[in-house]
Amino acid sequence: MASTDVFEYDTPFTPTRPRKKRKNKNTPDRPNPQEVLERTKQELLAGEWAHDCKKLVRTALDTLSIQSPKVLCLGLGSPSSSRDARAQLAFLLEVCDDLTLERSNVSAYDPAFTDEDDQLLATLGMKRLPDSENRNAAYPLPEPTIVYMPHCDLQLYENLLRANWSRDRLPQLVLIANRFSEYLDSIPSHKLTAEHPRVSRIAPTLDSFLLPPCPTHPTAFNNLSIQFARSGALPDSLWEGDVSRVTFAEADAMKLGRC
């Protein structure tokens, strides 16, 4: 996914010359997205990778004593056109099936979704959130929820935390996303604290299970981690200070209608 806080994808456009029509050449039919997704799923299931990852998800839920969570999928990309997005969707479906979760309780949003993606999600029984409900990840989640945000922009993670920044809500979330501790290592602390204070504060307190390398789709799952906060592990210092304020970056985003 591209690094913006509005789920945008910046793809450079290079004009090309029109091709001459070739005689006696039939345009091949576009493969059925559901069939391609099923083949991707079988690729993921070929070895032990999917089994090991699903076990990590179950361990996280068991640790928090969560049963039958809702699922929110954000920033997936277009599974009908992106190989990585298709693999990420296939894995999410495997997790839901492993946990016997109703797909009607799985909501997904990305402005990159095409009509073909919308049809695929509907066929799978998932709920595609409308564009009018786009909150740039700042969704309040009062119920236990698996939040699936593979390779999203840092600001979107901050928005999600801001919308659920309480001692009651944070331990109800299991986040499958970029490993937050990586930001502590890669971004200067003063910059991370100023621009993304909740990520900066919560990252050291999270339990984190890094997904193992995927043999068949390495770029789809690199640096993704299952992360969650135990209620008893949240220090009082987490709530000290005015971390509930809106940062300058968020204020600029709201002026542009992004939050």
XYZ file of N, CA and C in Angstrom:
777
model
N 0.826 -1.172 0.000
C 0.000 0.000 0.000
C 0.865 1.228 0.000
N 0.436 2.300 -0.678
C 1.233 3.503 -0.744
C 1.185 4.257 0.561
N 2.200 5.054 0.827
C 2.308 5.741 2.102
C 1.573 7.071 2.060
N 0.250 7.073 2.229
C -0.525 8.280 2.406
C -1.519 7.998 3.494
N -2.125 9.069 4.048
C -3.068 8.855 5.134
C -4.502 8.835 4.630
N -4.716 8.709 3.338
C -6.060 8.670 2.804
C -6.273 7.464 1.901
N -5.494 6.436 2.073
C -5.605 5.215 1.280
C -5.409 5.486 -0.203
N -4.692 6.558 -0.563
C -4.494 6.837 -1.976
C -3.319 6.043 -2.503
N -3.360 5.779 -3.818
C -2.286 5.053 -4.468
C -1.761 5.929 -5.597
N -0.497 6.299 -5.498
C 0.094 7.188 -6.477
C 0.818 6.366 -7.523
N 0.152 6.137 -8.655
C 0.730 5.321 -9.716
C 1.068 6.215 -10.895
N 2.354 6.351 -11.242
C 2.708 7.218 -12.359
C 2.100 6.723 -13.658
N 1.667 7.667 -14.491
C 1.016 7.319 -15.743
C 1.941 7.653 -16.893
N 2.216 6.680 -17.727
C 3.054 6.874 -18.904
C 2.217 6.621 -20.139
N 1.991 7.668 -20.949
C 1.178 7.461 -22.152
C 1.852 6.500 -23.106
N 1.081 5.696 -23.771
C 1.617 4.744 -24.739
C 0.932 4.934 -26.070
N 1.610 4.541 -27.105
C 1.023 4.631 -28.426
C -0.012 3.534 -28.629
N -1.077 3.868 -29.325
C -2.089 2.807 -29.587
C -1.502 1.688 -30.417
N -1.832 0.471 -30.054
C -1.335 -0.685 -30.784
C -2.219 -0.992 -31.980
N -1.595 -1.481 -33.017
C -2.357 -1.895 -34.175
C -3.123 -3.171 -33.873
N -4.329 -3.223 -34.401
C -5.131 -4.419 -34.192
C -4.552 -5.571 -34.998
N -4.459 -6.710 -34.350
C -3.956 -7.890 -35.036
C -5.118 -8.747 -35.500
N -5.001 -9.231 -36.702
C -6.057 -10.064 -37.229
C -5.983 -11.469 -36.646
N -7.167 -12.073 -36.516
C -7.260 -13.466 -36.058
C -6.673 -13.673 -34.669
N -6.735 -12.606 -33.854
C -6.275 -12.718 -32.470
C -7.455 -12.476 -31.545
N -7.816 -13.465 -30.776
C -8.910 -13.322 -29.838
C -8.388 -12.856 -28.495
N -9.051 -11.861 -27.919
C -8.662 -11.376 -26.598
C -9.036 -12.423 -25.556
N -8.060 -12.875 -24.756
C -8.383 -13.904 -23.768
C -9.324 -13.372 -22.699
N -10.220 -14.227 -22.240
C -11.151 -13.835 -21.194
C -10.400 -13.551 -19.901
N -10.855 -12.521 -19.185
C -10.267 -12.189 -17.899
C -10.620 -13.288 -16.903
N -9.644 -13.799 -16.146
C -9.944 -14.885 -15.213
C -10.937 -14.455 -14.142
N -11.736 -15.382 -13.708
C -12.708 -15.116 -12.663
C -11.994 -14.793 -11.358
N -12.265 -13.620 -10.737
C -11.540 -13.227 -9.517
C -11.668 -14.234 -8.384
N -12.842 -14.856 -8.259
C -13.037 -15.815 -7.176
C -12.195 -17.076 -7.412
N -12.058 -17.479 -8.664
C -11.233 -18.645 -8.967
C -9.754 -18.346 -8.721
N -9.325 -17.143 -9.091
C -7.937 -16.755 -8.854
C -7.665 -16.663 -7.349
N -8.642 -16.144 -6.615
C -8.500 -16.057 -5.160
C -8.378 -17.447 -4.546
N -9.163 -18.382 -5.041
C -9.109 -19.750 -4.521
C -7.744 -20.384 -4.804
N -7.185 -20.126 -5.988
C -5.854 -20.656 -6.285
C -4.804 -20.040 -5.355
N -4.965 -18.762 -5.073
C -4.044 -18.094 -4.148
C -4.150 -18.702 -2.756
N -5.361 -18.979 -2.348
C -5.585 -19.609 -1.047
C -4.894 -20.960 -0.969
N -4.990 -21.749 -2.024
C -4.347 -23.060 -2.031
C -2.826 -22.935 -1.994
N -2.300 -21.899 -2.615
C -0.858 -21.644 -2.533
C -0.433 -21.365 -1.098
N -1.224 -20.576 -0.386
C -0.897 -20.258 1.002
C -0.993 -21.482 1.901
N -1.889 -22.386 1.556
C -2.112 -23.569 2.387
C -1.155 -24.709 2.070
N -0.333 -24.527 1.047
C 0.511 -25.630 0.585
C 1.504 -26.104 1.635
N 2.040 -25.202 2.436
C 3.010 -25.584 3.465
C 2.442 -25.361 4.862
N 3.325 -25.069 5.801
C 2.919 -24.867 7.189
C 2.690 -23.400 7.536
N 2.968 -22.508 6.586
C 2.928 -21.075 6.909
C 1.554 -20.645 7.423
N 0.514 -20.938 6.681
C -0.827 -20.506 7.076
C -1.228 -21.121 8.416
N -0.904 -22.391 8.600
C -1.224 -23.065 9.869
C -0.540 -22.365 11.033
N 0.723 -22.036 10.875
C 1.466 -21.382 11.957
C 0.907 -19.989 12.249
N 0.532 -19.251 11.214
C 0.006 -17.898 11.408
C -1.365 -17.924 12.078
N -2.208 -18.854 11.666
C -3.527 -18.957 12.287
C -3.403 -19.328 13.763
N -2.422 -20.124 14.083
C -2.180 -20.482 15.479
C -1.799 -19.248 16.292
N -1.022 -18.353 15.713
C -0.644 -17.114 16.397
C -1.867 -16.231 16.648
N -2.771 -16.173 15.673
C -3.989 -15.383 15.854
C -4.832 -15.950 16.991
N -4.971 -17.271 17.016
C -5.753 -17.892 18.088
C -5.111 -17.651 19.451
N -3.783 -17.679 19.503
C -3.092 -17.427 20.769
C -3.370 -16.014 21.264
N -3.347 -15.053 20.362
C -3.627 -13.665 20.749
C -5.046 -13.526 21.296
N -6.010 -14.115 20.600
C -7.401 -14.031 21.058
C -7.593 -14.743 22.394
N -6.958 -15.900 22.556
C -7.067 -16.633 23.816
C -6.447 -15.841 24.968
N -5.344 -15.178 24.701
C -4.687 -14.381 25.736
C -5.610 -13.282 26.248
N -6.384 -12.699 25.348
C -7.303 -11.623 25.723
C -8.696 -12.131 26.075
N -8.868 -13.450 26.040
C -10.177 -14.066 26.312
C -11.264 -13.512 25.392
N -10.911 -13.379 24.126
C -11.849 -12.873 23.121
C -12.400 -14.042 22.312
N -13.720 -14.080 22.192
C -14.382 -15.085 21.362
C -15.288 -14.373 20.370
N -15.346 -14.888 19.159
C -16.225 -14.363 18.110
C -16.063 -12.849 17.908
N -14.861 -12.392 17.591
C -14.672 -10.954 17.362
C -15.249 -10.514 16.027
N -15.515 -9.236 15.914
C -15.788 -8.643 14.615
C -14.445 -8.508 13.880
N -14.515 -8.254 12.575
C -13.299 -8.075 11.772
C -13.444 -6.812 10.945
N -12.427 -5.963 10.989
C -12.378 -4.750 10.183
C -11.107 -4.789 9.354
N -11.283 -4.744 8.037
C -10.160 -4.805 7.100
C -10.031 -3.463 6.393
N -8.869 -2.823 6.523
C -8.645 -1.499 5.941
C -7.363 -1.491 5.114
N -7.399 -0.744 4.011
C -6.188 -0.541 3.232
C -5.682 -1.773 2.517
N -6.574 -2.638 2.119
C -6.168 -3.907 1.503
C -5.584 -3.706 0.109
N -6.061 -2.711 -0.611
C -5.739 -2.606 -2.022
C -6.783 -3.336 -2.851
N -6.493 -3.520 -4.120
C -7.452 -4.144 -5.032
C -7.105 -5.612 -5.262
N -7.862 -6.541 -4.671
C -7.550 -7.964 -4.850
C -7.759 -8.469 -6.274
N -8.533 -7.756 -7.071
C -8.741 -8.197 -8.448
C -7.562 -7.849 -9.351
N -6.717 -6.907 -8.902
C -5.602 -6.490 -9.756
C -4.234 -6.603 -9.087
N -4.190 -6.765 -7.773
C -2.922 -6.835 -7.056
C -2.704 -8.227 -6.483
N -1.574 -8.823 -6.807
C -1.254 -10.167 -6.309
C -1.110 -10.160 -4.788
N -0.459 -9.124 -4.247
C -0.284 -9.049 -2.804
C -1.618 -8.860 -2.093
N -2.463 -7.964 -2.619
C -3.772 -7.743 -2.008
C -4.611 -9.018 -2.037
N -4.505 -9.765 -3.116
C -5.246 -11.024 -3.237
C -4.761 -12.032 -2.190
N -3.454 -12.112 -1.991
C -2.908 -13.024 -0.981
C -3.325 -12.588 0.416
N -3.328 -11.289 0.671
C -3.734 -10.784 1.979
C -5.204 -11.077 2.254
N -6.038 -10.946 1.226
C -7.450 -11.280 1.392
C -7.630 -12.773 1.616
N -6.911 -13.589 0.885
C -7.012 -15.040 1.054
C -6.630 -15.446 2.470
N -5.596 -14.825 3.015
C -5.189 -15.144 4.381
C -6.252 -14.707 5.383
N -6.817 -13.533 5.182
C -7.867 -13.073 6.094
C -9.045 -14.040 6.093
N -9.438 -14.504 4.924
C -10.548 -15.457 4.855
C -10.208 -16.762 5.561
N -8.954 -17.195 5.439
C -8.516 -18.402 6.129
C -8.603 -18.227 7.647
N -8.204 -17.066 8.127
C -8.280 -16.777 9.564
C -9.734 -16.821 10.026
N -10.621 -16.184 9.262
C -12.035 -16.160 9.637
C -12.641 -17.565 9.643
N -12.303 -18.356 8.634
C -12.825 -19.716 8.583
C -12.274 -20.563 9.725
N -11.001 -20.352 10.043
C -10.383 -21.100 11.138
C -11.048 -20.785 12.471
N -11.501 -19.548 12.626
C -12.159 -19.120 13.863
C -13.674 -19.284 13.791
N -14.167 -19.847 12.681
C -15.601 -20.013 12.420
C -16.359 -18.692 12.605
N -15.805 -17.630 12.032
C -16.448 -16.319 12.091
C -17.346 -16.130 10.874
N -18.512 -15.589 11.099
C -19.421 -15.293 10.004
C -18.839 -14.170 9.151
N -18.812 -14.379 7.859
C -18.241 -13.349 6.984
C -19.095 -12.089 6.939
N -20.339 -12.191 7.352
C -21.178 -10.996 7.429
C -20.680 -10.042 8.510
N -19.838 -10.542 9.410
C -19.243 -9.702 10.451
C -17.870 -9.161 10.053
N -17.506 -9.340 8.785
C -16.236 -8.832 8.273
C -16.518 -7.616 7.405
N -16.025 -6.462 7.817
C -16.199 -5.222 7.062
C -14.874 -4.832 6.430
N -14.937 -4.280 5.223
C -13.714 -3.911 4.508
C -13.899 -2.576 3.813
N -12.793 -1.816 3.762
C -12.829 -0.559 3.028
C -11.451 -0.217 2.485
N -11.451 0.231 1.263
C -10.295 0.848 0.631
C -10.812 1.597 -0.584
N -10.484 2.875 -0.743
C -10.962 3.589 -1.933
C -10.406 3.013 -3.229
N -9.405 2.138 -3.109
C -8.864 1.487 -4.309
C -9.770 0.381 -4.822
N -10.790 -0.016 -4.051
C -11.696 -1.069 -4.501
C -12.372 -0.668 -5.814
N -12.369 -1.591 -6.761
C -13.053 -1.392 -8.032
C -14.421 -2.057 -7.982
N -15.189 -1.869 -9.037
C -16.486 -2.555 -9.110
C -16.292 -4.070 -9.043
N -15.215 -4.541 -9.666
C -14.934 -5.975 -9.638
C -14.615 -6.435 -8.221
N -13.878 -5.608 -7.479
C -13.589 -5.930 -6.073
C -14.868 -5.950 -5.252
N -15.729 -4.952 -5.477
C -16.987 -4.891 -4.733
C -17.818 -6.152 -4.968
N -17.854 -6.600 -6.218
C -18.614 -7.814 -6.544
C -17.991 -9.035 -5.873
N -16.658 -9.083 -5.858
C -15.970 -10.204 -5.216
C -16.273 -10.244 -3.724
N -16.190 -9.100 -3.054
C -16.458 -9.048 -1.615
C -17.905 -9.454 -1.323
N -18.819 -9.001 -2.162
C -20.229 -9.369 -1.972
C -20.427 -10.870 -2.142
N -19.753 -11.452 -3.142
C -19.843 -12.892 -3.363
C -19.298 -13.666 -2.170
N -18.262 -13.128 -1.555
C -17.651 -13.771 -0.389
C -18.471 -13.583 0.884
N -19.481 -12.709 0.828
C -20.322 -12.479 1.994
C -19.798 -11.419 2.933
N -18.796 -10.644 2.488
C -18.226 -9.593 3.324
C -18.979 -8.284 3.118
N -18.858 -7.391 4.080
C -19.518 -6.091 4.009
C -18.518 -5.057 3.522
N -18.799 -4.450 2.401
C -17.959 -3.393 1.857
C -18.489 -2.061 2.379
N -17.714 -1.367 3.200
C -18.158 -0.096 3.744
C -18.236 0.942 2.623
N -19.277 1.751 2.615
C -19.410 2.757 1.549
C -18.414 3.896 1.722
N -18.144 4.582 0.630
C -17.212 5.700 0.676
C -17.663 6.769 1.660
N -18.955 6.917 1.837
C -19.479 7.936 2.752
C -19.112 7.658 4.208
N -18.732 6.413 4.510
C -18.357 6.047 5.883
C -16.845 5.986 6.078
N -16.087 6.469 5.105
C -14.629 6.471 5.224
C -14.194 7.417 6.336
N -13.558 6.877 7.363
C -13.072 7.688 8.486
C -11.551 7.683 8.554
N -10.917 7.255 7.473
C -9.458 7.197 7.445
C -8.906 6.456 8.665
N -9.541 5.320 8.946
C -9.174 4.374 10.001
C -9.593 4.815 11.388
N -10.169 5.982 11.559
C -10.567 6.451 12.890
C -11.955 5.907 13.248
N -12.078 4.590 13.272
C -13.347 3.933 13.581
C -13.402 3.584 15.066
N -14.371 4.099 15.810
C -14.553 3.631 17.190
C -15.021 2.179 17.172
N -14.359 1.341 17.964
C -14.660 -0.092 17.959
C -15.013 -0.528 19.377
N -16.299 -0.454 19.729
C -16.712 -0.794 21.096
C -16.725 -2.284 21.385
N -16.673 -3.123 20.345
C -16.700 -4.570 20.534
C -15.333 -5.173 20.194
N -15.033 -6.358 20.726
C -13.772 -7.019 20.364
C -13.648 -7.163 18.849
N -12.501 -6.771 18.323
C -12.342 -6.690 16.875
C -10.932 -7.062 16.452
N -10.839 -7.885 15.412
C -9.574 -8.080 14.705
C -9.484 -6.976 13.657
N -8.462 -6.143 13.753
C -8.272 -5.052 12.801
C -7.132 -5.452 11.869
N -7.479 -5.639 10.619
C -6.529 -6.124 9.612
C -6.135 -4.953 8.728
N -4.910 -4.462 8.894
C -4.426 -3.286 8.167
C -3.023 -3.554 7.630
N -2.896 -4.391 6.622
C -1.568 -4.734 6.117
C -0.917 -3.580 5.357
N 0.276 -3.195 5.811
C 1.113 -2.216 5.111
C 0.416 -0.878 4.907
N -0.288 -0.414 5.939
C -0.934 0.888 5.873
C 0.037 1.995 6.280
N -0.362 3.225 5.988
C 0.427 4.379 6.379
C 0.370 4.567 7.894
N 1.453 5.073 8.452
C 1.545 5.254 9.901
C 0.416 6.123 10.443
N 0.040 7.155 9.713
C -1.015 8.047 10.196
C -2.341 7.310 10.367
N -2.599 6.318 9.549
C -3.841 5.557 9.682
C -3.853 4.741 10.963
N -2.710 4.183 11.338
C -2.627 3.477 12.621
C -2.867 4.449 13.770
N -2.291 5.639 13.650
C -2.500 6.662 14.683
C -3.975 7.028 14.790
N -4.639 7.170 13.640
C -6.065 7.499 13.650
C -6.887 6.414 14.342
N -6.567 5.162 14.076
C -7.287 4.056 14.719
C -7.113 4.093 16.231
N -5.883 4.297 16.673
C -5.625 4.357 18.112
C -6.336 5.547 18.746
N -6.304 6.688 18.069
C -6.958 7.885 18.612
C -8.442 7.637 18.846
N -9.093 6.909 17.939
C -10.528 6.657 18.055
C -10.854 5.638 19.140
N -9.844 4.915 19.635
C -10.083 3.856 20.636
C -9.136 3.982 21.826
N -8.718 5.212 22.116
C -7.706 5.451 23.135
C -8.323 5.440 24.536
N -8.553 4.248 25.057
C -9.064 4.108 26.423
C -8.600 2.771 26.981
N -8.581 2.706 28.300
C -8.150 1.470 28.968
C -9.100 0.312 28.687
N -10.345 0.615 28.362
C -11.322 -0.429 28.086
C -11.241 -0.945 26.652
N -11.015 -0.038 25.710
C -11.100 -0.430 24.303
C -9.820 -1.055 23.755
N -8.671 -0.538 24.135
C -7.432 -1.040 23.540
C -7.253 -2.553 23.731
N -7.556 -3.108 24.923
C -7.393 -4.567 25.077
C -8.430 -5.405 24.330
N -9.343 -4.751 23.632
C -10.323 -5.485 22.836
C -9.910 -5.593 21.375
N -8.748 -5.033 21.035
C -8.307 -5.020 19.651
C -7.147 -5.978 19.436
N -7.232 -6.767 18.380
C -6.100 -7.552 17.897
C -5.754 -6.990 16.532
N -4.581 -6.401 16.430
C -4.183 -5.688 15.227
C -3.203 -6.529 14.417
N -3.536 -6.776 13.163
C -2.620 -7.432 12.232
C -2.161 -6.354 11.265
N -0.931 -5.885 11.472
C -0.487 -4.673 10.794
C 1.029 -4.598 10.822
N 1.556 -3.507 10.299
C 2.984 -3.268 10.414
C 3.405 -3.328 11.878
N 4.564 -3.875 12.131
C 5.051 -3.987 13.504
C 5.392 -2.602 14.044
N 4.686 -2.172 15.099
C 4.854 -0.823 15.617
C 6.259 -0.563 16.150
N 6.895 -1.588 16.682
C 8.236 -1.390 17.232
C 9.232 -0.951 16.165
N 8.937 -1.262 14.903
C 9.805 -0.826 13.805
C 9.847 0.690 13.722
N 8.719 1.340 14.031
C 8.688 2.800 13.992
C 9.555 3.400 15.091
N 9.616 2.729 16.233
C 10.473 3.221 17.313
C 11.937 3.205 16.891
N 12.292 2.229 16.077
C 13.679 2.083 15.648
C 14.025 2.960 14.448
N 13.030 3.246 13.608
C 13.331 3.909 12.333
C 13.021 5.402 12.302
N 12.217 5.886 13.260
C 11.841 7.302 13.273
C 12.402 7.948 14.538
N 13.049 9.114 14.441
C 13.548 9.796 15.643
C 12.444 9.962 16.674
N 12.769 9.711 17.925
C 11.750 9.678 18.982
C 10.989 10.997 19.095
N 11.682 12.138 18.942
C 10.990 13.424 19.071
C 9.978 13.620 17.955
N 10.292 13.127 16.773
C 9.383 13.248 15.632
C 8.180 12.314 15.795
N 8.440 11.069 16.200
C 7.361 10.107 16.383
C 6.429 10.555 17.505
N 6.994 11.045 18.598
C 6.183 11.495 19.731
C 5.322 12.690 19.358
N 5.879 13.594 18.568
C 5.145 14.802 18.200
C 4.051 14.531 17.183
N 4.340 13.684 16.203
C 3.409 13.499 15.102
C 2.488 12.294 15.269
N 2.934 11.282 16.002
C 2.133 10.065 16.196
C 2.273 9.613 17.649
N 1.744 10.408 18.579
C 1.992 10.154 20.008
C 1.426 8.835 20.516
N 0.314 8.377 19.956
C -0.295 7.150 20.468
C 0.495 5.921 20.030
N 0.949 5.919 18.777
C 1.813 4.822 18.333
C 3.080 4.796 19.170
N 3.649 5.967 19.420
C 4.872 6.058 20.210
C 4.678 5.498 21.611
N 3.537 5.761 22.214
C 3.288 5.328 23.598
C 2.899 3.858 23.696
N 2.082 3.404 22.753
C 1.550 2.050 22.880
C 2.536 0.991 22.431
N 3.420 1.329 21.491
C 4.307 0.328 20.889
C 5.109 -0.479 21.919
N 5.717 0.158 22.936
C 6.526 -0.644 23.877
C 5.704 -1.575 24.767
N 4.394 -1.361 24.847
C 3.561 -2.154 25.752
C 2.881 -3.333 25.061
N 2.970 -3.402 23.743
C 2.223 -4.421 23.001
C 2.915 -5.779 23.020
N 2.124 -6.826 23.108
C 2.594 -8.160 22.748
C 2.591 -8.228 21.224
N 3.620 -8.824 20.656
C 3.736 -8.823 19.207
C 4.234 -10.168 18.710
N 3.467 -10.760 17.786
C 3.863 -12.008 17.143
C 4.143 -11.720 15.670
N 5.385 -11.678 15.296
C 5.751 -11.394 13.911
C 5.384 -12.583 13.032
N 4.692 -12.320 11.928
C 4.371 -13.400 11.005
C 5.656 -13.925 10.369
N 5.795 -15.234 10.267
C 6.996 -15.775 9.616
C 7.007 -15.440 8.131
N 8.163 -15.490 7.491
C 8.220 -15.218 6.053
C 7.322 -16.186 5.286
N 6.588 -15.632 4.324
C 5.695 -16.456 3.513
C 6.441 -16.921 2.265
N 6.600 -18.216 2.061
C 7.381 -18.703 0.915
C 6.786 -18.335 -0.436
N 5.460 -18.313 -0.530
C 4.829 -18.098 -1.833
C 4.523 -16.629 -2.122
N 4.334 -15.824 -1.073
C 3.985 -14.411 -1.257
C 4.762 -13.558 -0.245
N 6.062 -13.477 -0.386
C 6.888 -12.811 0.633
C 6.586 -11.327 0.819
N 6.295 -10.609 -0.273
C 6.076 -9.166 -0.129
C 4.702 -8.835 0.439
N 3.778 -9.775 0.407
C 2.429 -9.511 0.918
C 2.388 -9.473 2.443
N 3.340 -10.156 3.084
C 3.254 -10.303 4.544
C 4.522 -9.888 5.280
N 5.481 -9.296 4.562
C 6.717 -8.918 5.241
C 6.449 -7.835 6.285
N 7.038 -8.003 7.449
C 6.955 -7.056 8.566
C 5.553 -6.942 9.165
N 4.654 -7.863 8.851
C 3.342 -7.843 9.489
C 3.412 -8.596 10.810
N 2.691 -8.073 11.776
C 2.742 -8.635 13.115
C 1.351 -8.635 13.733
N 1.070 -9.641 14.542
C -0.164 -9.703 15.325
C 0.132 -9.024 16.652
N -0.550 -7.914 16.927
C -0.229 -7.097 18.095
C -1.472 -6.853 18.939
N -1.279 -6.844 20.236
C -2.408 -6.614 21.128
C -1.898 -6.107 22.475
N -2.787 -5.450 23.202
C -2.446 -4.873 24.502
C -3.195 -5.621 25.603
N -2.447 -6.145 26.551
C -3.089 -6.748 27.723
C -3.503 -5.639 28.684
N -4.680 -5.778 29.232
C -5.191 -4.739 30.125
C -4.242 -4.488 31.293
N -3.725 -5.556 31.884
C -2.847 -5.399 33.038
C -1.466 -4.870 32.696
N -1.133 -4.869 31.391
C 0.193 -4.411 30.979
C 0.209 -2.949 30.565
N -0.944 -2.289 30.603
C -1.013 -0.886 30.216
C -0.658 -0.012 31.416
N 0.471 0.670 31.393
C 0.891 1.470 32.551
C 0.066 2.746 32.671
N 0.012 3.284 33.893
C -0.717 4.535 34.110
C -0.126 5.680 33.294
N 1.171 5.615 33.038
C 1.829 6.684 32.285
C 1.293 6.787 30.858
N 0.641 5.718 30.385
C 0.095 5.736 29.031
C -0.957 6.818 28.874
N -1.645 7.126 29.963
C -2.760 8.067 29.901
C -2.362 9.462 30.385
N -1.131 9.631 30.823
C -0.687 10.931 31.326
C -0.424 11.889 30.174
N -0.628 13.172 30.445
C -0.394 14.168 29.418
C -1.587 14.303 28.493
N -1.516 15.278 27.622
C -2.640 15.580 26.739
C -2.498 14.851 25.416
N -2.412 13.528 25.484
C -2.268 12.754 24.254
C -3.570 12.692 23.475
N -4.670 13.099 24.103
C -5.955 13.086 23.411
C -6.108 14.265 22.460
N -5.180 15.204 22.520
C -5.278 16.355 21.623
C -5.044 15.922 20.177
N -5.487 16.746 19.258
C -5.258 16.491 17.847
C -3.906 17.075 17.457
N -3.074 16.295 16.796
C -1.758 16.759 16.396
C -1.865 17.704 15.201
N -0.775 18.407 14.927
C -0.757 19.323 13.793
C -1.026 18.582 12.487
N -0.444 17.394 12.358
C -0.647 16.609 11.137
C -2.115 16.235 10.972
N -2.761 15.872 12.063
C -4.173 15.509 11.995
C -5.032 16.729 11.700
N -4.660 17.876 12.272
C -5.406 19.108 12.018
C -5.338 19.481 10.542
N -4.158 19.344 9.949
C -4.026 19.620 8.520
C -4.872 18.655 7.698
N -4.874 17.382 8.125
C -5.645 16.376 7.405
C -7.141 16.685 7.470
N -7.596 17.142 8.639
C -9.026 17.442 8.788
C -9.431 18.654 7.971
N -8.517 19.636 7.847
C -8.804 20.788 6.997
C -9.013 20.369 5.566
N -8.341 19.281 5.158
C -8.451 18.770 3.801
C -9.557 17.736 3.688
N -10.292 17.515 4.787
C -11.378 16.557 4.772
C -10.918 15.131 4.802
N -9.773 14.858 5.415
C -9.214 13.514 5.386
C -9.515 12.716 6.647
N -9.970 13.350 7.714
C -10.188 12.613 8.963
C -11.640 12.693 9.398
